Structures are given as structure tokens and as C-alpha cells.
Coordinates of N, CA, C and O and ligand atoms in Angstrom, one line a residue:
M107 N 98.9 258.0 79.6 CA 99.2 259.1 78.2 C 100.1 258.7 77.8 O 100.1 258.1 76.6
L108 N 101.4 258.7 78.1 CA 102.3 258.6 77.6 C 102.9 257.1 77.3 O 103.5 256.6 76.5
N109 N 102.5 256.5 78.0 CA 102.1 254.9 77.7 C 101.9 254.5 76.3 O 102.0 253.3 75.4
V110 N 100.6 255.4 75.8 CA 100.1 254.8 74.6 C 100.5 255.8 73.5 O 100.4 255.2 72.5
I111 N 101.1 257.2 73.7 CA 101.6 258.2 72.7 C 103.3 257.5 72.8 O 103.5 257.3 71.2
R112 N 103.7 256.9 73.5 CA 104.8 256.6 72.7 C 105.5 255.2 72.2 O 105.7 255.1 71.2
P113 N 104.6 254.5 72.5 CA 104.4 252.9 71.7 C 103.8 253.1 70.2 O 104.6 252.6 68.9
T114 N 102.7 253.9 70.1 CA 102.1 254.3 68.9 C 103.2 255.1 68.2 O 103.0 254.9 67.0
V115 N 103.9 255.9 68.7 CA 104.6 256.8 67.8 C 105.8 255.4 67.3 O 106.3 255.8 66.3
A116 N 106.3 255.0 68.1 CA 107.1 254.1 68.1 C 106.8 253.5 66.6 O 107.5 253.0 65.8
V117 N 105.1 252.6 66.5 CA 105.2 252.2 65.2 C 105.5 252.7 64.3 O 105.3 251.9 63.3
A118 N 104.5 253.9 64.6 CA 104.5 254.9 63.2 C 105.9 255.1 62.5 O 106.2 255.4 61.4
W119 N 107.1 254.9 63.8 CA 108.4 255.4 62.8 C 108.7 254.2 62.0 O 109.4 254.3 61.2
Y120 N 108.6 252.9 62.0 CA 108.5 251.5 61.4 C 108.1 251.4 60.4 O 108.2 251.3 59.1
V121 N 106.5 252.2 60.7 CA 106.0 252.4 58.9 C 106.8 252.6 58.3 O 106.6 252.7 56.9
T122 N 107.6 253.9 58.5 CA 107.9 254.8 58.1 C 109.4 254.3 56.9 O 110.0 254.7 55.7
F123 N 109.8 253.6 58.0 CA 110.8 252.6 57.6 C 110.4 251.7 56.4 O 110.7 251.2 55.9
A124 N 109.1 251.3 57.2 CA 108.7 250.3 55.7 C 108.4 251.3 54.4 O 108.8 250.0 53.9
A125 N 108.0 251.7 54.9 CA 107.9 253.3 53.4 C 109.1 253.2 52.6 O 109.1 253.0 51.5
H126 N 109.9 254.0 53.8 CA 111.6 253.6 53.0 C 112.0 252.8 52.1 O 112.8 252.4 50.9
A127 N 111.9 251.2 52.9 CA 112.0 250.1 52.0 C 111.6 249.6 50.8 O 112.0 249.1 50.3
L128 N 110.5 250.0 50.9 CA 109.2 250.1 49.3 C 109.7 250.8 48.3 O 109.5 250.2 47.3
H129 N 110.4 252.0 48.9 CA 110.8 252.7 47.4 C 112.0 252.5 47.4 O 111.8 252.3 46.2
R130 N 112.8 251.9 48.1 CA 114.1 251.2 47.8 C 114.2 250.1 46.8 O 114.9 250.0 46.3
W131 N 113.3 249.1 47.2 CA 113.4 248.0 47.5 C 111.9 247.4 46.4 O 111.0 246.6 47.4
P132 N 111.1 248.6 45.3 CA 109.8 247.9 45.3 C 109.3 246.2 44.7 O 108.5 246.5 44.1
E133 N 110.9 245.6 44.6 CA 110.4 244.5 44.0 C 109.7 243.4 44.7 O 108.8 242.8 45.1
H134 N 109.8 244.2 46.1 CA 108.7 243.4 47.4 C 107.2 244.0 47.6 O 106.4 243.1 48.1
R135 N 107.2 244.8 46.4 CA 105.5 246.0 46.6 C 104.4 244.1 46.8 O 103.3 244.2 46.9
P136 N 104.8 243.8 44.7 CA 103.7 243.1 44.4 C 103.4 241.8 45.2 O 101.6 241.2 45.9
R137 N 104.3 241.0 46.3 CA 104.0 240.4 47.3 C 103.3 240.3 48.5 O 102.4 240.2 48.7
L138 N 103.6 241.7 48.8 CA 103.5 242.3 49.8 C 101.7 242.6 49.6 O 100.8 242.2 50.2
R139 N 101.2 243.0 48.4 CA 99.9 243.5 48.1 C 99.5 242.2 47.9 O 97.9 242.6 48.7
D140 N 99.8 241.0 47.6 CA 98.9 240.2 47.2 C 98.3 239.6 48.7 O 98.1 238.6 48.9
G141 N 99.0 240.0 50.2 CA 99.0 239.9 51.3 C 98.8 238.3 51.7 O 98.9 237.9 52.7
D142 N 100.3 237.9 51.1 CA 100.5 236.6 51.8 C 101.3 237.0 52.9 O 102.1 237.7 53.1
P143 N 100.2 236.4 53.9 CA 100.7 236.6 55.5 C 102.4 236.4 55.5 O 102.8 236.8 56.5
A144 N 102.6 234.9 55.4 CA 103.9 234.6 55.9 C 105.2 235.7 55.0 O 106.0 236.2 55.8
F145 N 104.8 236.3 54.0 CA 106.3 237.4 53.1 C 105.9 238.6 54.3 O 106.4 239.2 54.5
A146 N 104.1 239.2 54.5 CA 104.2 240.1 55.4 C 105.0 240.3 56.8 O 105.5 240.6 57.2
E147 N 105.0 238.9 57.5 CA 105.5 238.8 58.4 C 107.0 239.0 58.6 O 107.7 239.2 59.2
A148 N 107.6 238.3 57.3 CA 108.8 238.3 57.2 C 109.8 239.7 57.0 O 110.7 240.4 57.0
F149 N 108.7 240.7 55.8 CA 108.9 241.9 55.5 C 108.8 242.6 56.7 O 109.9 243.6 57.0
A150 N 107.9 242.5 58.0 CA 108.1 243.4 59.0 C 109.3 242.8 59.7 O 109.9 243.9 60.2
Q151 N 110.0 241.9 59.9 CA 111.2 241.2 60.8 C 112.1 242.2 59.7 O 113.4 242.5 60.6
E152 N 112.3 241.9 59.0 CA 113.6 242.5 58.1 C 113.4 244.0 58.4 O 114.6 244.5 58.7
V153 N 112.5 244.5 58.3 CA 112.1 246.4 59.1 C 113.5 246.3 60.2 O 113.6 247.0 60.4
R154 N 112.7 245.3 61.0 CA 113.2 245.8 62.3 C 114.5 245.2 62.8 O 115.0 245.4 63.5
R155 N 115.0 244.0 61.6 CA 116.7 244.2 61.6 C 117.3 244.9 61.3 O 118.5 245.7 61.7
F156 N 116.9 245.5 59.8 CA 117.8 246.3 59.0 C 117.7 247.9 59.5 O 118.9 248.5 59.0
Y157 N 116.6 248.2 59.6 CA 116.8 249.7 60.0 C 117.5 250.3 61.7 O 116.9 249.4 63.0
P158 N 118.2 251.1 61.7 CA 118.6 251.2 63.0 C 118.2 252.5 63.8 O 118.1 253.6 63.5
F159 N 116.4 252.0 64.2 CA 115.9 252.4 64.6 C 116.5 252.6 66.3 O 117.1 254.2 66.8
A160 N 116.6 252.1 67.4 CA 117.7 252.5 68.3 C 118.9 251.2 68.5 O 118.4 249.9 68.4
P161 N 119.6 252.2 68.5 CA 121.2 251.1 68.0 C 121.5 250.5 69.4 O 122.1 249.7 69.1
Y162 N 121.2 250.9 70.6 CA 121.5 250.3 71.7 C 120.8 250.5 72.2 O 120.0 251.2 72.6
V163 N 120.2 249.6 73.7 CA 119.6 249.7 74.9 C 120.4 249.7 76.2 O 121.8 248.5 76.3
G164 N 120.1 250.7 76.9 CA 120.9 250.3 78.1 C 120.5 250.4 79.3 O 119.4 249.9 79.5
G165 N 121.2 249.6 80.7 CA 121.1 249.3 81.6 C 122.0 248.9 82.3 O 123.4 249.3 82.4
R166 N 121.8 249.0 84.0 CA 123.2 249.4 85.3 C 123.3 247.7 85.6 O 121.7 247.4 85.8
A167 N 124.3 247.1 85.8 CA 124.2 245.8 86.4 C 123.7 246.6 87.8 O 124.5 247.2 88.6
V168 N 122.8 245.5 88.5 CA 122.2 245.9 89.8 C 122.9 244.8 90.8 O 122.8 245.2 92.1
Q169 N 124.2 243.7 90.5 CA 125.1 243.4 91.2 C 126.4 243.0 90.6 O 126.6 243.0 89.7
D170 N 127.3 242.8 91.3 CA 128.7 242.2 90.3 C 128.2 240.9 89.9 O 127.2 240.0 90.5
L171 N 128.8 241.0 88.7 CA 128.8 239.8 88.0 C 129.5 239.8 87.2 O 130.9 240.4 87.1
T172 N 129.9 238.6 86.5 CA 131.0 237.7 85.5 C 129.8 237.5 84.1 O 128.8 236.4 84.2
W173 N 130.5 238.5 83.2 CA 129.7 237.7 81.4 C 131.1 237.5 80.7 O 131.7 238.0 80.4
R174 N 130.9 235.7 80.6 CA 131.5 235.5 79.7 C 133.1 235.7 80.0 O 134.0 236.1 79.1
G175 N 133.8 235.4 81.4 CA 134.8 235.7 81.7 C 135.5 237.3 82.1 O 136.0 237.5 82.7
E176 N 134.4 238.4 81.8 CA 134.2 239.6 82.1 C 133.9 240.3 83.5 O 133.0 239.8 83.4
P177 N 134.7 240.5 84.4 CA 134.2 240.9 85.7 C 133.3 242.3 85.4 O 133.6 243.2 84.8
V178 N 131.9 242.3 85.6 CA 131.3 243.2 85.8 C 130.5 244.4 86.8 O 129.8 243.3 87.7
P179 N 131.4 245.1 87.6 CA 131.3 245.8 89.2 C 129.5 246.1 88.8 O 129.1 246.6 88.0
E180 N 128.9 246.0 90.3 CA 127.7 246.3 90.3 C 127.8 248.0 90.0 O 128.3 248.7 90.0
G181 N 126.7 248.4 89.7 CA 126.4 249.9 88.9 C 127.1 250.2 87.7 O 126.9 251.2 86.7
T182 N 127.4 249.3 86.9 CA 128.5 249.3 85.7 C 127.5 249.7 85.1 O 126.0 248.4 84.5
M183 N 127.3 250.6 84.0 CA 126.4 250.7 82.7 C 126.8 250.2 81.7 O 127.9 249.8 81.1
I184 N 125.8 249.3 81.2 CA 125.9 247.9 79.8 C 125.2 248.5 78.5 O 123.6 249.1 78.9
L185 N 125.7 249.1 77.4 CA 124.5 248.9 76.5 C 124.7 247.6 75.4 O 125.7 246.7 75.1
L186 N 123.4 247.0 75.1 CA 123.5 246.1 74.4 C 123.7 246.5 72.7 O 122.8 247.2 72.3
D187 N 124.6 246.3 72.0 CA 124.9 246.7 70.6 C 123.8 245.8 69.7 O 124.1 245.1 69.1
V188 N 122.5 246.5 69.6 CA 121.7 246.4 68.8 C 121.9 246.1 67.3 O 121.5 245.0 66.7
Y189 N 122.2 247.5 67.1 CA 122.9 247.3 65.4 C 123.6 246.5 65.0 O 123.6 245.6 64.1
G190 N 124.7 246.3 66.0 CA 125.6 245.6 65.5 C 125.0 243.6 65.9 O 125.7 242.9 64.8
Q191 N 124.6 243.7 66.4 CA 123.7 242.2 66.5 C 123.3 241.9 65.5 O 123.5 240.7 64.9
H192 N 122.6 243.2 64.7 CA 121.7 242.7 63.6 C 122.2 242.5 62.3 O 122.0 242.5 61.1
H193 N 123.8 243.0 62.4 CA 124.3 243.2 61.2 C 125.7 242.3 61.5 O 126.4 242.6 60.7
D194 N 125.5 241.0 62.5 CA 127.3 240.3 62.8 C 126.9 239.4 61.8 O 125.9 238.7 61.6
E195 N 127.6 239.1 60.6 CA 127.9 238.4 59.8 C 128.1 236.8 59.9 O 127.6 236.2 59.4
A196 N 128.6 236.7 61.1 CA 128.5 235.4 61.5 C 126.7 235.0 62.1 O 126.8 233.7 62.2
R197 N 125.8 235.9 62.0 CA 124.9 235.5 62.2 C 123.9 235.2 61.3 O 123.1 234.7 60.9
W198 N 124.0 236.6 60.5 CA 122.9 237.0 59.4 C 123.6 236.9 58.3 O 125.2 237.6 58.1
K199 N 123.5 236.2 56.9 CA 124.0 236.2 55.6 C 124.0 237.8 55.1 O 122.3 238.3 54.9
R200 N 124.4 238.3 54.7 CA 124.5 239.5 53.7 C 123.8 240.4 54.5 O 122.9 241.1 54.4
P201 N 124.2 240.7 55.7 CA 123.4 241.7 56.9 C 123.2 243.2 56.4 O 122.2 243.3 56.7
Y202 N 123.6 243.7 55.5 CA 123.1 244.8 54.8 C 122.8 244.8 53.8 O 122.5 246.1 53.1
S203 N 122.3 243.6 53.0 CA 121.3 244.0 52.0 C 119.8 243.3 52.9 O 119.8 242.7 53.8
F204 N 118.6 244.3 52.4 CA 117.3 244.1 52.6 C 117.1 243.0 51.8 O 116.4 243.2 50.7
R205 N 117.0 242.0 52.6 CA 116.2 240.5 52.0 C 115.4 239.8 52.9 O 115.5 239.3 54.2
P206 N 113.7 240.3 53.1 CA 112.7 239.3 53.8 C 112.7 238.3 54.0 O 112.6 237.3 54.6
E207 N 113.3 237.8 52.6 CA 113.5 236.1 52.2 C 114.0 235.5 53.0 O 114.3 234.0 53.7
R208 N 115.3 235.9 53.8 CA 116.0 235.1 55.2 C 114.9 235.0 56.3 O 115.6 234.0 56.8
F209 N 113.7 235.5 56.7 CA 112.9 235.1 57.6 C 111.7 234.1 57.3 O 111.5 233.2 58.4
L210 N 111.8 233.9 55.9 CA 111.4 232.3 55.4 C 111.9 231.5 54.8 O 111.5 230.1 55.5
D211 N 113.4 231.5 55.0 CA 114.0 230.3 54.7 C 114.8 229.7 56.2 O 114.8 228.4 56.4
A212 N 114.8 231.3 57.2 CA 115.3 229.8 58.3 C 114.4 231.1 59.7 O 114.1 232.0 59.1
G213 N 114.3 230.5 61.0 CA 113.8 231.2 61.9 C 114.8 231.5 62.3 O 116.0 231.9 62.2
V214 N 114.2 232.6 63.4 CA 115.5 233.2 64.4 C 114.9 232.4 65.8 O 114.0 232.5 66.4
G215 N 116.3 232.9 66.1 CA 115.7 232.5 67.5 C 115.7 233.5 68.6 O 115.8 235.3 68.1
R216 N 115.5 233.4 69.8 CA 114.8 234.5 70.4 C 115.2 235.3 71.0 O 115.1 236.7 70.5
D217 N 117.0 235.4 70.9 CA 117.8 236.6 71.3 C 118.8 237.0 69.6 O 119.5 237.6 69.6
D218 N 118.3 236.2 68.8 CA 119.0 236.8 67.2 C 118.3 238.0 67.0 O 119.1 239.3 67.0
L219 N 116.8 238.5 66.9 CA 116.5 239.7 66.4 C 115.8 240.1 67.9 O 115.0 239.9 68.8
I220 N 117.1 241.6 68.2 CA 116.2 242.2 69.7 C 116.1 243.7 69.5 O 116.6 244.6 70.4
P221 N 115.4 244.3 68.5 CA 115.3 245.6 68.1 C 114.1 245.8 69.7 O 114.2 247.1 69.9
Q222 N 113.7 245.2 70.2 CA 112.8 245.8 71.3 C 113.3 245.1 73.0 O 112.7 244.7 73.8
G223 N 114.9 244.6 72.7 CA 115.4 244.1 73.7 C 115.4 242.5 73.8 O 114.6 241.8 73.0
G224 N 116.2 242.3 74.6 CA 116.7 240.6 74.5 C 115.9 240.0 75.9 O 115.9 240.6 76.4
G225 N 116.3 238.6 75.5 CA 115.8 237.6 76.8 C 114.5 237.4 77.1 O 113.5 237.6 76.1
D226 N 113.7 237.1 78.3 CA 112.7 236.6 78.2 C 111.5 237.6 79.0 O 112.0 238.3 79.9
P227 N 110.3 238.2 78.4 CA 109.6 239.6 79.0 C 109.0 239.0 80.0 O 108.9 240.1 80.8
H228 N 108.5 237.9 80.4 CA 108.3 238.0 81.4 C 109.1 238.0 82.2 O 108.7 238.2 83.7
T229 N 110.4 237.7 82.6 CA 111.5 237.6 83.5 C 112.3 239.1 83.7 O 112.8 239.1 84.5
G230 N 112.3 239.6 82.5 CA 113.4 240.5 82.3 C 112.5 241.9 81.9 O 111.8 242.0 81.9
H231 N 113.4 242.9 81.5 CA 112.4 243.9 80.5 C 112.9 243.8 79.5 O 112.2 245.1 78.7
R232 N 112.7 243.0 78.6 CA 112.3 243.1 77.1 C 110.8 243.1 76.9 O 109.8 243.0 77.5
C233 N 110.5 244.3 75.9 CA 109.1 245.1 75.3 C 108.7 243.5 75.5 O 107.9 243.5 74.6
P234 N 107.1 244.1 76.6 CA 106.2 243.2 75.7 C 105.1 243.8 75.1 O 103.8 242.7 74.5
G235 N 105.4 244.2 74.5 CA 104.5 244.9 73.0 C 104.8 244.7 71.9 O 104.8 244.8 70.9
E236 N 106.2 243.5 71.9 CA 106.6 243.2 70.5 C 105.9 242.5 69.5 O 105.4 243.2 68.2
A237 N 105.3 241.4 69.9 CA 104.3 241.0 69.5 C 103.2 241.8 68.8 O 102.6 242.0 67.7
V238 N 102.5 242.6 69.0 CA 101.5 243.4 68.8 C 102.1 244.7 67.8 O 101.6 245.1 66.5
T239 N 103.4 245.0 68.2 CA 104.4 246.0 67.1 C 104.3 244.7 65.4 O 104.2 246.0 64.7
V240 N 104.9 243.8 66.1 CA 104.9 243.2 64.6 C 103.7 242.8 64.1 O 103.5 243.2 62.5
G241 N 102.8 242.8 64.3 CA 101.6 242.3 64.1 C 100.6 243.8 63.5 O 100.2 243.9 62.2
L242 N 101.3 244.7 64.0 CA 100.6 246.2 63.5 C 101.3 246.6 61.8 O 100.7 246.9 61.0
L243 N 103.0 246.1 62.4 CA 103.6 246.4 61.2 C 103.1 245.2 60.2 O 103.5 246.1 58.6
R244 N 102.9 244.8 59.8 CA 102.5 243.4 59.3 C 101.2 243.8 58.3 O 101.6 243.8 57.6
E245 N 100.6 244.2 59.1 CA 99.1 244.9 58.6 C 99.5 246.0 57.7 O 98.8 246.4 56.7
L246 N 100.0 246.8 58.4 CA 100.3 248.6 57.8 C 101.0 248.3 56.7 O 100.9 249.1 55.6
A247 N 102.6 247.3 56.9 CA 103.0 247.4 55.1 C 101.9 246.4 54.2 O 102.5 247.1 52.7
V248 N 101.6 246.3 54.7 CA 100.5 245.7 53.1 C 99.5 246.6 52.7 O 99.7 246.8 51.2
R249 N 99.2 247.4 53.6 CA 98.6 248.3 53.2 C 99.4 249.4 52.4 O 98.0 250.0 51.2
L250 N 99.9 249.6 52.6 CA 101.0 250.8 52.2 C 101.1 250.2 50.5 O 101.3 251.0 49.8
A251 N 101.6 248.8 50.7 CA 102.1 248.4 49.4 C 101.1 248.2 48.6 O 100.8 248.6 47.4
R252 N 99.7 248.4 49.2 CA 98.3 248.4 48.4 C 97.9 249.7 47.8 O 97.3 250.1 47.2
L253 N 98.3 250.8 48.8 CA 98.0 252.2 48.4 C 98.7 253.0 47.3 O 100.2 252.6 46.9
R254 N 97.8 253.7 46.3 CA 98.8 254.4 45.0 C 99.1 255.6 45.3 O 98.7 256.8 46.1
Y255 N 100.4 256.0 45.4 CA 101.1 257.0 45.9 C 102.5 257.2 45.2 O 103.1 256.6 44.7
S256 N 102.8 258.7 45.2 CA 103.9 258.8 44.6 C 105.1 259.4 45.5 O 104.7 260.0 46.1
V257 N 106.4 259.9 45.4 CA 107.5 260.0 46.7 C 108.1 261.1 45.9 O 108.9 261.6 44.7
P258 N 108.1 262.4 46.3 CA 108.1 263.4 45.4 C 109.7 263.6 45.8 O 110.1 263.2 46.8
P259 N 110.5 264.4 45.3 CA 111.6 264.6 45.8 C 111.8 264.9 47.3 O 111.3 266.0 47.6
Q260 N 112.9 264.5 47.8 CA 113.0 264.7 49.4 C 114.3 264.2 49.7 O 115.0 262.9 48.9
D261 N 114.9 264.1 51.1 CA 116.0 263.6 51.2 C 116.1 262.2 52.3 O 115.5 262.7 53.2
L262 N 116.1 261.0 51.3 CA 116.0 260.2 52.4 C 116.9 259.5 53.1 O 116.9 258.2 53.7
R263 N 118.2 260.4 53.3 CA 119.3 259.9 53.8 C 119.1 259.8 55.7 O 118.1 260.5 56.1
I264 N 119.6 258.6 56.0 CA 118.9 258.3 57.1 C 119.9 258.5 58.3 O 121.2 257.9 58.4
P265 N 120.4 259.6 59.1 CA 121.8 260.3 59.7 C 121.3 259.1 61.0 O 121.4 258.8 61.9
L266 N 122.8 258.6 61.2 CA 123.0 257.2 62.0 C 123.4 258.2 63.4 O 123.6 257.3 64.5
R267 N 123.6 259.7 63.4 CA 124.0 260.1 64.7 C 123.2 260.4 65.8 O 122.8 260.7 66.7
R268 N 121.5 260.3 64.8 CA 120.4 261.1 65.6 C 119.7 259.8 66.1 O 120.2 258.4 65.9
I269 N 119.1 259.6 67.7 CA 118.7 258.4 68.1 C 117.5 258.9 68.8 O 117.9 259.8 69.9
P270 N 116.9 257.9 68.9 CA 116.2 257.4 67.4 C 116.3 257.8 66.2 O 115.9 259.2 66.3
T271 N 116.5 257.4 64.8 CA 116.6 257.9 64.0 C 115.8 257.9 62.8 O 114.6 257.1 63.0
L272 N 115.7 258.6 61.8 CA 114.7 258.6 60.9 C 115.3 259.2 59.3 O 115.9 259.5 59.6
P273 N 114.5 258.8 58.4 CA 114.7 259.9 57.4 C 114.8 261.1 57.3 O 113.8 261.1 58.3
R274 N 115.6 262.1 57.1 CA 115.7 263.5 57.2 C 114.7 263.9 56.8 O 114.5 264.9 58.1
S275 N 113.9 263.6 55.9 CA 112.6 264.1 55.4 C 111.1 263.6 56.6 O 110.0 264.2 55.5
G276 N 111.7 262.8 56.9 CA 110.2 261.6 57.0 C 110.5 260.4 55.9 O 111.0 260.8 55.2
F277 N 109.0 260.6 55.4 CA 108.6 259.6 54.4 C 107.8 260.5 53.3 O 106.1 260.3 54.6
V278 N 107.8 261.5 52.7 CA 106.5 262.5 52.0 C 105.8 261.7 51.3 O 106.6 261.3 50.2
M279 N 104.7 261.4 51.3 CA 103.8 260.7 50.1 C 102.9 261.9 49.4 O 102.4 262.0 50.1
A280 N 103.0 261.7 47.7 CA 101.1 262.6 47.3 C 100.7 261.3 46.9 O 100.8 260.3 46.3
V281 N 99.8 260.9 47.3 CA 98.6 260.2 47.9 C 97.7 260.3 46.5 O 96.8 261.7 46.6
A282 N 97.3 259.3 45.4 CA 96.3 259.7 44.6 C 95.0 259.8 45.2 O 94.9 259.0 46.0
R283 N 93.9 260.8 44.6 CA 92.8 261.0 45.0 C 92.3 259.6 44.5 O 92.4 259.7 43.4
Q284 N 91.6 259.4 45.3 CA 90.0 257.8 45.1 C 89.4 258.3 43.9 O 88.6 259.6 45.0
S285 N 89.1 257.9 43.2 CA 87.6 258.0 42.6 C 86.5 257.5 43.2 O 86.4 256.7 44.1
G286 N 85.2 258.3 43.0 CA 84.1 257.3 43.8 C 83.9 257.8 45.2 O 84.9 258.5 46.0
G287 N 82.7 256.9 45.8 CA 82.5 257.5 46.8 C 82.8 258.7 47.5 O 82.7 259.1 48.8
Ligands
HEM325 C1 108.2 250.4 67.8 C2 108.1 250.0 68.5 C3 108.4 249.9 69.8 C4 110.0 249.5 69.9 C5 111.4 249.5 69.3 C6 110.1 249.4 71.8 C7 111.1 249.2 71.9 C8 111.5 248.5 73.4 C9 113.0 248.9 74.2 C10 113.8 248.8 73.8 C11 112.4 248.6 75.8 C12 113.5 248.4 76.2 C13 114.3 246.6 76.5 C14 114.9 246.4 77.9 O1 115.7 248.0 78.8 O2 115.7 245.4 77.4 C15 111.1 248.1 75.8 C16 110.2 248.1 77.0 C17 109.0 248.1 76.9 N1 107.8 248.5 76.1 FE1 108.3 248.7 74.0 N2 108.8 248.9 71.8 C18 107.4 249.1 71.2 C19 106.4 248.7 70.8 C20 105.6 248.4 72.1 C21 104.4 248.9 72.5 C22 103.6 248.5 71.2 C23 104.2 248.2 73.8 C24 102.8 248.1 74.6 C25 101.3 247.3 74.0 C26 105.4 248.7 74.2 C27 105.4 248.6 75.9 C28 106.5 248.3 76.5 C29 107.1 248.3 77.9 C30 105.5 248.6 78.8 C31 107.9 248.7 78.3 C32 109.0 248.0 79.6 C33 108.8 247.0 79.5 C34 109.9 247.0 81.5 O3 110.2 247.4 81.8 O4 109.6 245.5 81.9 N3 106.5 248.5 73.8 N4 110.6 248.8 74.5

């Protein structure tokens, strides 16, 4: 049961971030509404890069090892700095700007974008649901861009102390009643 609920809720949180992005940068709406699949994919990837969903992923070293010259004894808790990786100026141009186009201009390496863990999912613990997540987010972002709604006053600040985090008010929409049918 939890294996169904947890990923479903996680994808819904990304859709909330997609709504937040469309509200803050409405210039992306027409291109998404047109359903350009390459742009929809780029938009989904930029939501996963830009927003601070899980800021880090943790694990324990199962044996003594050395990482880039640093000895790591067995049992050490290691945190993968996901947010830092996604906002590293050495990898991303203007990392604090929301620009889906960055994913159209250049491809990403396997371990550049790691909101669902890094490495190879076949041999490690990287999320095996990543392709499903991107596919759902891509489709739902296009639907969102096509939906007619207004955004009532609310608190859309995103607290960085909460893990995982969301806009304080969630994202409340007033959806226009569809005529006919
Ligand atoms: C917003 C969506 C999602 C996020 C943010 C997310 C994130 C993560 C993260 C951070 C991990 C741990 C990675 C690691 O320890 O290296 C993980 C593992 C996992 N995820 Fe996801 N996930 C999402 C959606 C999904 C979906 C849709 C599925 C299934 C269809 C799924 C199935 C799993 C499973 C089974 C694991 C455990 C893998 C293992 O331990 O070998 N996740 N996920």
C-alpha cells in the first residue's frame, strides 16, 4: 500500500511545484499549452532541478572506502547534497534562474540531475521510478498549462527548513466552471 501511496504523493508534490513555476514564470505557459513534447520534457526536468524537494539523500558506508582521497570508515553516514549539486555554478549556468531551455540547449549527464538519487538504478539504490515520474510530470504540466484557473491570494513562499518541502499554502487554484456537457 505504501509503495503505491508514497510515489503517487511525491509526483503530486512535483505537480504543485510545476503550478508554482507556471504562476511565477507564466511566459512558459503558451509553449507548454501547445504540447511541444521536447519543451514539456525540458520543463519537467527544470522543475526537478530547481525546486528543493528532498535537499539530500542519506546512506551508510557498508565498508571502509576512500572517496577522492578522503577516508570514509564503515558505518559513516553520508549525505548526498542534491540541492547543492542542482545549484552548482560549475555545472549549471545561472542555477538560480528557472530556465527549461537549458535542457533543450544541452543534454545532461547521468549524475548531473539527481533528485531521485545518483548512479545506476540497476546496481545501486537510485529510484527506479524516475522515468515514470518524468513522464507523469511532463503530461500533467501540459494539462495544467491548458487549464483555466485563477490563483487566490495565498502564501507561496517555500520554507527550506521543511523536508520535504512545499509552498506554505500548497497551491490553491480557483478553477473556472467549464460550460456545456
Ligand atoms: C517525485 C517522485 C519521486 C521522488 C522524488 C523519488 C525519490 C526517490 C529517492 C530519493 C530514492 C532513494 C535513492 C537513493 O537512496 O539513492 C528513491 C528510491 C525508490 N523509489 Fe522513488 N521517487 C519518486 C517516485 C517514484 C515512483 C513513481 C516509483 C515507482 C513507480 C518509485 C519507486 C522507488 C523505489 C522502489 C525505490 C527504492 C530503490 C532501492 O532502494 O533500490 N519512486 N526514490
